[in-house]
């Protein structure tokens, strides 16, 4: 059980902006031993299903470096390897960022947020949302500074955190060891004004599948 | 806006058990115009990550018939076509059923729940959970009746329903037209004893992507 | 050997038209325990190899629900899983329908016939041709009724049936058990005017491969 | 229309045995400008579905060199490229050879027949059956000569030929130009004792798809 | 060790031009027991990354017939099967031919060189470069003869050969047995004017992987 | 042309060992703006083709973060996306490390070296070899320290560097801008004793393909 942290205490958290030299926006986040790089790319076209509607899109990709985990995780290169977990997380990041973005203000553009996990010790999906929001903000600011768009499309900041019940106690920001013992597991994404954007809770007991 | 139903009223719901002659367990569910077939298959081995641990597993697959939707949806045959949405739903069904299953009582077996959507008019994922639970129950009962297992692994029934906020009103069991207008969208899975098993809520405004 | 049916007697056959609410045309066929849904979709463009030639195309897709067979058949999702059998059947359905269609009268359109086997007890490919023809006819009629085309492209109806030699006796409409014992196996597709459209006969003895 | 050949006359046909130095059996066939290499490989195990039954299997693979046709045909490397036509032909070759093979005499072995089309001018599938039978025979003879099996599993030779109706005339052994004009197209596989092994006839009019 | 050939002696080498009737250019090369067919196809468009730049491209594909090797090599059809070795060789052939081609003189065209190995006894990649150059030259000459281009884009001929160190002796043109024992292995591509175009040398000792 | 560095001068180079907490060995390398993470994983089995021979294997995987380049590079997730360049580099890293490893001393184990490019400014493949060697060394040392193996399998250190000819001048360690202008491009891998392990030189002029 958690000893060195209060139950509602976060692990040490650092964010470094502009981590990558060639990306439109980027951020590196460390929360405990969990380390994620988020990079934002601006594409000058909307996805096919939005064509001609004058609005843009924000989407995300998520991957883990093979050596980011205790046991090497295979690259999701071959079909069948693109796991449901990855898809689920990518969709969560994308929805979270779109929920706080004025897509019309973005114009017919797509912002792709690449979240790559360098090291995984629990909470990678919420760390990815948080760092992804910073990277997106910086890319959008660049568009604004260059007068390509008229107003900031990002209406709120979003950040995420995990919550779980371990041995009957509610814990904030679970590391991997805690997460493996949690009876209930919840990820919460909120805006800077306190609005809930995504809530995902599951009561499945953990069954030794490694990554969660 | 909804006129013929009360805001907290379900659409007409029918479940037909033993819909398929060759499956270990099966159910056909109609909820309004949404129609789903669930079939259960028993495999006499646990998945690799549980090997030798004496417990079983419940997993699910979900697919839509191409003509189940207003606009034909392509079969997810070719790689890259296996969408994130499908993966997300399959994982939801699997987690929901495992949350109410005593996997040790199942022994080293895998139960696969195939949920195939014949027609989609909103709420297919929760209909799939509900029908999937019936199919799983029938397959487990068969194992029990044949004395292959000692006690019923299914500890509770689960069922799901969607909730959404449309024009500021909270609606239960959204059809596709309502779902397309919802500001907030939530899927809730509960047991027969009223315990929450899964909650997924999102505040992303809908952006004309068709299937949700 | 067959006891309750005459050797040249079909199993009970039912066709329900307009089975699906959202398809341009559809039919549900039951022949004995074999059950197939056919849905037709109209696409307002010809395939690339016919572009600009003023004529259309009819094509088909075929799949089996995993629980349609005694032993669960895996979904053909992953590459390598798209079996030769499936391809062979899809091509048979497509050729059979094109043989009775005036493709010029259809204009630069593609009709896709989706045949999904709900339950398989022998003869699914010929059942799919028969139901597919009904679904195609209804979709074409819709085009005609809406004055989108000038004349009915379907020049004849087609239907198919299997024939086999079991223990030296010629049997019509084999169920799965009979099919497994057949020395010779033939599928015949004919028009309503008695013209042969496709004949496929094989003398390979059956070798326990399950689906045929 | 055909001028230099009688309507029931074959094109010049040559078969060279032992064309490949490293294969267990092989043959090179030329029929007119159509050129096919068939190679046989012996694997010392039966396919999974025959395991432990004491019998073997014969299977085939078919491919065309990209430059074998007037218009380059793409390699079927990427998924989705493995065409239905290829699958259909591979299955035809496999069934034809199994129909004349005593699979029990072969023992728990698999013979793979690789048919690679060097040049395609009509009739490649029947040329592949014919050359494939020679390659299979030579591989089986090698097993017999080395006392690995007791008796020749090949009970008959098989060969195939195409027949078609062009301008109302029945033509034997169609080249590509004739095949493109044929109203009806039939491939016939027979044994050396005159028994029909496979008959595939279609009345679909040709629609400029190139390879048939 | 090599006995019948001098250490710096090539195996017997034959090239047959115009080997294929339907290709724009083609060559068949035999060097000892190694046999390769190269076919050239002219496509009237440049690849996307060169669009609108007025220059063309030369690219190559390489494959081995399954029975070309002592042990059958699987077709690279399914994803994951497209091996690194194949990719490496395709890139080598393409770079070698582009190094001697005036791509501007070719205009906005792509020449695809298909190299198919009929039999493999060492040195297939350099044989493919040599035969590929002949096929490319013939295709380009056809463009020139038809006044489609103004001058010959091929500025030099290229040919390749392997060199290796076996038991401390430098050997030219290694066959498969020699190649398997080589301590160092080098492939050299040179122009007819003696300029080096590609040099690839590796000191990895061989580890029984079969194809090299 | 290069101004701030001598023609034979390297860019600033830093290596950080033990960069990852969960890998058996790891290193982070910066050479100018090029940044690569290498992680080593030990698997307690040899690959299938070495089974039972008492020796091990070293293999490598290479990937670039999408935002590592000026223009976002797509993840190589979907088949067909696994580029020849990636395969070529992976094979180069693997061969280079095996050339200095006593595979018998490693025992029946596989060491996988994952090289992930965080930022790409020329020379990523040689940076990957250099960092990969450090990661491999640390993983092997761990095996030695734990008495799992008897002697250090790594017999030499290897490192790589690029050389090119730009405007007639020979340059060492090209950055991306220099590499794009190079007439000749060479990658050299050497051991700490000055032995050449791999040499790859090409005279292809650059054609605007971006990554090299």
Short mmCIF file of C-alpha atoms in Angstrom, two decimals, chain A:
data_model
loop_
_atom_site.label_atom_id
_atom_site.label_comp_id
_atom_site.label_asym_id
_atom_site.label_seq_id
_atom_site.Cartn_x
_atom_site.Cartn_y
_atom_site.Cartn_z
CA UNK A 1 0.00 0.00 0.00
CA UNK A 2 1.02 3.59 -0.59
CA UNK A 3 3.29 4.84 2.14
CA UNK A 4 5.36 7.78 1.02
CA UNK A 5 2.53 9.74 -0.55
CA UNK A 6 -0.77 10.89 0.83
CA UNK A 7 -3.70 9.06 -0.72
CA UNK A 8 -4.74 12.17 -2.61
CA UNK A 9 -1.22 13.27 -3.51
CA UNK A 10 0.15 13.37 -7.04
CA UNK A 11 3.60 12.04 -7.88
CA UNK A 12 6.16 14.75 -8.80
CA UNK A 13 5.08 16.23 -12.12
CA UNK A 14 7.23 18.13 -14.63
CA UNK A 15 6.33 19.44 -18.04
CA UNK A 16 8.94 20.69 -20.50
CA UNK A 17 7.53 22.63 -23.43
CA UNK A 18 9.11 22.83 -26.89
CA UNK A 19 10.85 19.50 -26.33
CA UNK A 20 11.14 18.77 -30.04
CA UNK A 21 12.83 21.14 -32.51
CA UNK A 22 10.90 20.17 -35.63
CA UNK A 23 7.30 19.83 -34.34
CA UNK A 24 4.70 22.62 -34.54
CA UNK A 25 4.20 22.21 -30.80
CA UNK A 26 5.52 19.72 -28.28
CA UNK A 27 5.78 18.83 -24.61
CA UNK A 28 7.57 16.27 -22.47
CA UNK A 29 5.84 15.19 -19.29
CA UNK A 30 7.19 13.27 -16.31
CA UNK A 31 4.84 12.15 -13.60
CA UNK A 32 6.79 9.92 -11.27
CA UNK A 33 8.58 7.42 -13.49
CA UNK A 34 6.02 7.77 -16.29
CA UNK A 35 7.48 9.74 -19.23
CA UNK A 36 5.62 10.79 -22.34
CA UNK A 37 6.51 12.96 -25.34
CA UNK A 38 3.66 14.72 -27.12
CA UNK A 39 4.19 16.37 -30.49
CA UNK A 40 1.64 18.32 -32.53
CA UNK A 41 1.54 18.46 -36.31
CA UNK A 42 -0.65 20.83 -38.32
CA UNK A 43 -2.01 19.51 -41.60
CA UNK A 44 -3.57 22.00 -43.95
CA UNK A 45 -6.64 19.91 -44.66
CA UNK A 46 -9.61 18.57 -42.78
CA UNK A 47 -10.37 14.83 -42.78
CA UNK A 48 -12.63 13.59 -45.62
CA UNK A 49 -15.83 13.46 -43.52
CA UNK A 50 -15.53 17.21 -42.74
CA UNK A 51 -14.54 18.38 -46.20
CA UNK A 52 -16.08 21.65 -47.25
CA UNK A 53 -17.67 22.30 -43.87
CA UNK A 54 -15.20 25.00 -42.87
CA UNK A 55 -14.22 23.26 -39.64
CA UNK A 56 -11.14 21.35 -38.57
CA UNK A 57 -10.31 18.26 -36.52
CA UNK A 58 -8.01 17.16 -33.74
CA UNK A 59 -6.88 13.55 -33.66
CA UNK A 60 -4.29 11.58 -31.71
CA UNK A 61 -1.93 8.66 -32.01
CA UNK A 62 -0.47 6.81 -29.06
CA UNK A 63 2.34 4.31 -28.88
CA UNK A 64 4.71 2.86 -26.32
CA UNK A 65 8.41 2.37 -26.89
CA UNK A 66 9.09 -1.37 -26.65
CA UNK A 67 11.42 -0.87 -23.68
CA UNK A 68 9.05 1.46 -21.83
CA UNK A 69 7.68 -1.41 -19.77
CA UNK A 70 9.13 -4.00 -17.40
CA UNK A 71 8.43 -6.67 -20.01
CA UNK A 72 9.18 -5.55 -23.58
CA UNK A 73 5.99 -4.68 -25.42
CA UNK A 74 6.01 -5.54 -29.10
CA UNK A 75 5.74 -2.74 -31.62
CA UNK A 76 2.25 -2.52 -33.09
CA UNK A 77 3.52 -2.82 -36.60
CA UNK A 78 1.94 -5.93 -37.88
CA UNK A 79 -1.82 -6.00 -38.25
CA UNK A 80 -3.52 -7.75 -35.40
CA UNK A 81 -0.93 -6.10 -33.18
CA UNK A 82 -2.73 -2.75 -33.20
CA UNK A 83 -4.36 -3.42 -29.92
CA UNK A 84 -7.74 -2.44 -28.66
CA UNK A 85 -6.03 -0.72 -25.74
CA UNK A 86 -4.10 1.56 -28.09
CA UNK A 87 -7.21 2.38 -30.09
CA UNK A 88 -9.18 3.10 -26.95
CA UNK A 89 -6.50 5.49 -25.66
CA UNK A 90 -6.10 7.27 -28.99
CA UNK A 91 -9.83 7.88 -29.12
CA UNK A 92 -9.85 9.15 -25.52
CA UNK A 93 -7.09 11.68 -26.25
CA UNK A 94 -8.78 12.84 -29.44
CA UNK A 95 -12.21 13.26 -27.84
CA UNK A 96 -10.75 15.08 -24.83
CA UNK A 97 -8.96 17.65 -26.96
CA UNK A 98 -11.87 18.14 -29.36
CA UNK A 99 -14.17 18.77 -26.41
CA UNK A 100 -12.23 21.95 -25.59
CA UNK A 101 -11.50 23.05 -29.15
CA UNK A 102 -13.56 25.40 -31.28
CA UNK A 103 -13.14 23.37 -34.47
CA UNK A 104 -14.60 26.14 -36.62
CA UNK A 105 -11.98 28.58 -35.34
CA UNK A 106 -9.32 26.09 -36.40
CA UNK A 107 -10.50 26.25 -40.02
CA UNK A 108 -10.10 23.33 -42.44
CA UNK A 109 -7.02 21.95 -40.69
CA UNK A 110 -6.14 18.79 -38.81
CA UNK A 111 -3.99 18.79 -35.73
CA UNK A 112 -2.41 15.40 -35.07
CA UNK A 113 -1.15 14.81 -31.54
CA UNK A 114 1.47 12.08 -31.31
CA UNK A 115 1.89 10.72 -27.81
CA UNK A 116 4.85 8.40 -27.41
CA UNK A 117 5.46 6.74 -24.07
CA UNK A 118 9.16 6.63 -23.22
CA UNK A 119 8.57 4.97 -19.88
CA UNK A 120 5.37 3.56 -18.41
CA UNK A 121 4.69 3.40 -14.69
CA UNK A 122 0.93 3.88 -14.59
CA UNK A 123 -1.24 6.73 -15.83
CA UNK A 124 0.22 6.96 -19.34
CA UNK A 125 -3.15 7.74 -20.92
CA UNK A 126 -3.92 10.68 -18.68
CA UNK A 127 -0.33 11.93 -18.93
CA UNK A 128 -0.78 11.77 -22.70
CA UNK A 129 -3.94 13.88 -22.53
CA UNK A 130 -2.22 16.47 -20.35
CA UNK A 131 0.95 16.71 -22.46
CA UNK A 132 -1.11 16.50 -25.64
CA UNK A 133 -3.10 19.54 -24.58
CA UNK A 134 0.11 21.53 -24.05
CA UNK A 135 1.47 20.49 -27.44
CA UNK A 136 -1.83 21.34 -29.13
CA UNK A 137 -1.95 24.72 -27.43
CA UNK A 138 1.54 25.59 -28.65
CA UNK A 139 0.77 24.55 -32.20
CA UNK A 140 -2.45 26.60 -32.19
CA UNK A 141 -0.62 29.58 -30.74
CA UNK A 142 1.82 29.38 -33.62
CA UNK A 143 -1.09 29.55 -36.07
CA UNK A 144 -2.44 32.55 -34.20
CA UNK A 145 0.93 34.34 -34.01
CA UNK A 146 1.35 33.90 -37.75
CA UNK A 147 -2.14 35.36 -38.37
CA UNK A 148 -3.23 32.13 -40.06
CA UNK A 149 -6.23 31.96 -37.74
CA UNK A 150 -8.10 34.78 -36.03
CA UNK A 151 -8.71 33.46 -32.55
CA UNK A 152 -7.40 30.75 -30.28
CA UNK A 153 -9.36 27.55 -31.00
CA UNK A 154 -8.45 26.05 -27.64
CA UNK A 155 -11.19 27.24 -25.28
CA UNK A 156 -9.99 25.47 -22.17
CA UNK A 157 -7.03 23.47 -21.02
CA UNK A 158 -7.68 19.82 -20.19
CA UNK A 159 -5.77 17.51 -17.95
CA UNK A 160 -6.37 13.99 -16.76
CA UNK A 161 -5.69 11.92 -13.68
CA UNK A 162 -6.39 8.37 -12.56
CA UNK A 163 -8.27 7.39 -9.45
CA UNK A 164 -8.66 3.91 -8.04
CA UNK A 165 -9.82 1.92 -5.08
CA UNK A 166 -7.06 -0.22 -3.55
CA UNK A 167 -7.77 -2.22 -0.41
CA UNK A 168 -10.85 -0.10 0.14
CA UNK A 169 -8.93 3.19 0.00
CA UNK A 170 -9.40 5.78 -2.70
CA UNK A 171 -6.03 6.64 -4.24
CA UNK A 172 -5.15 9.45 -6.64
CA UNK A 173 -2.62 9.04 -9.46
CA UNK A 174 -1.91 5.32 -9.29
CA UNK A 175 1.50 4.00 -10.24
CA UNK A 176 1.72 0.65 -12.00
CA UNK A 177 2.01 -1.42 -8.82
CA UNK A 178 -1.04 0.25 -7.31
CA UNK A 179 -2.99 0.02 -10.54
CA UNK A 180 -2.42 -3.74 -10.64
CA UNK A 181 -4.12 -4.12 -7.28
CA UNK A 182 -7.02 -1.74 -7.86
CA UNK A 183 -10.56 -3.09 -7.55
CA UNK A 184 -12.00 -0.13 -9.40
CA UNK A 185 -10.17 2.03 -11.85
CA UNK A 186 -11.26 5.42 -13.14
CA UNK A 187 -9.74 7.97 -15.48
CA UNK A 188 -11.06 11.49 -15.24
CA UNK A 189 -10.45 14.31 -17.72
CA UNK A 190 -11.40 17.81 -16.62
CA UNK A 191 -11.05 21.35 -17.97
CA UNK A 192 -9.39 24.22 -16.15
CA UNK A 193 -12.88 25.47 -15.27
CA UNK A 194 -13.67 22.19 -13.55
CA UNK A 195 -15.96 20.75 -16.19
CA UNK A 196 -15.86 16.99 -16.66
CA UNK A 197 -14.93 16.06 -20.21
CA UNK A 198 -14.51 12.30 -19.97
CA UNK A 199 -15.15 9.79 -17.23
CA UNK A 200 -14.28 6.15 -17.69
CA UNK A 201 -14.77 3.80 -14.82
CA UNK A 202 -14.54 0.05 -14.71
CA UNK A 203 -15.08 -2.44 -11.95
CA UNK A 204 -13.34 -5.33 -13.67
CA UNK A 205 -10.88 -6.91 -11.31
CA UNK A 206 -7.40 -7.01 -12.78
CA UNK A 207 -6.32 -10.31 -14.38
CA UNK A 208 -2.59 -10.14 -14.89
CA UNK A 209 -2.61 -8.70 -18.40
CA UNK A 210 0.28 -6.33 -17.81
CA UNK A 211 -0.48 -3.00 -19.37
CA UNK A 212 -3.66 -1.25 -18.32
#
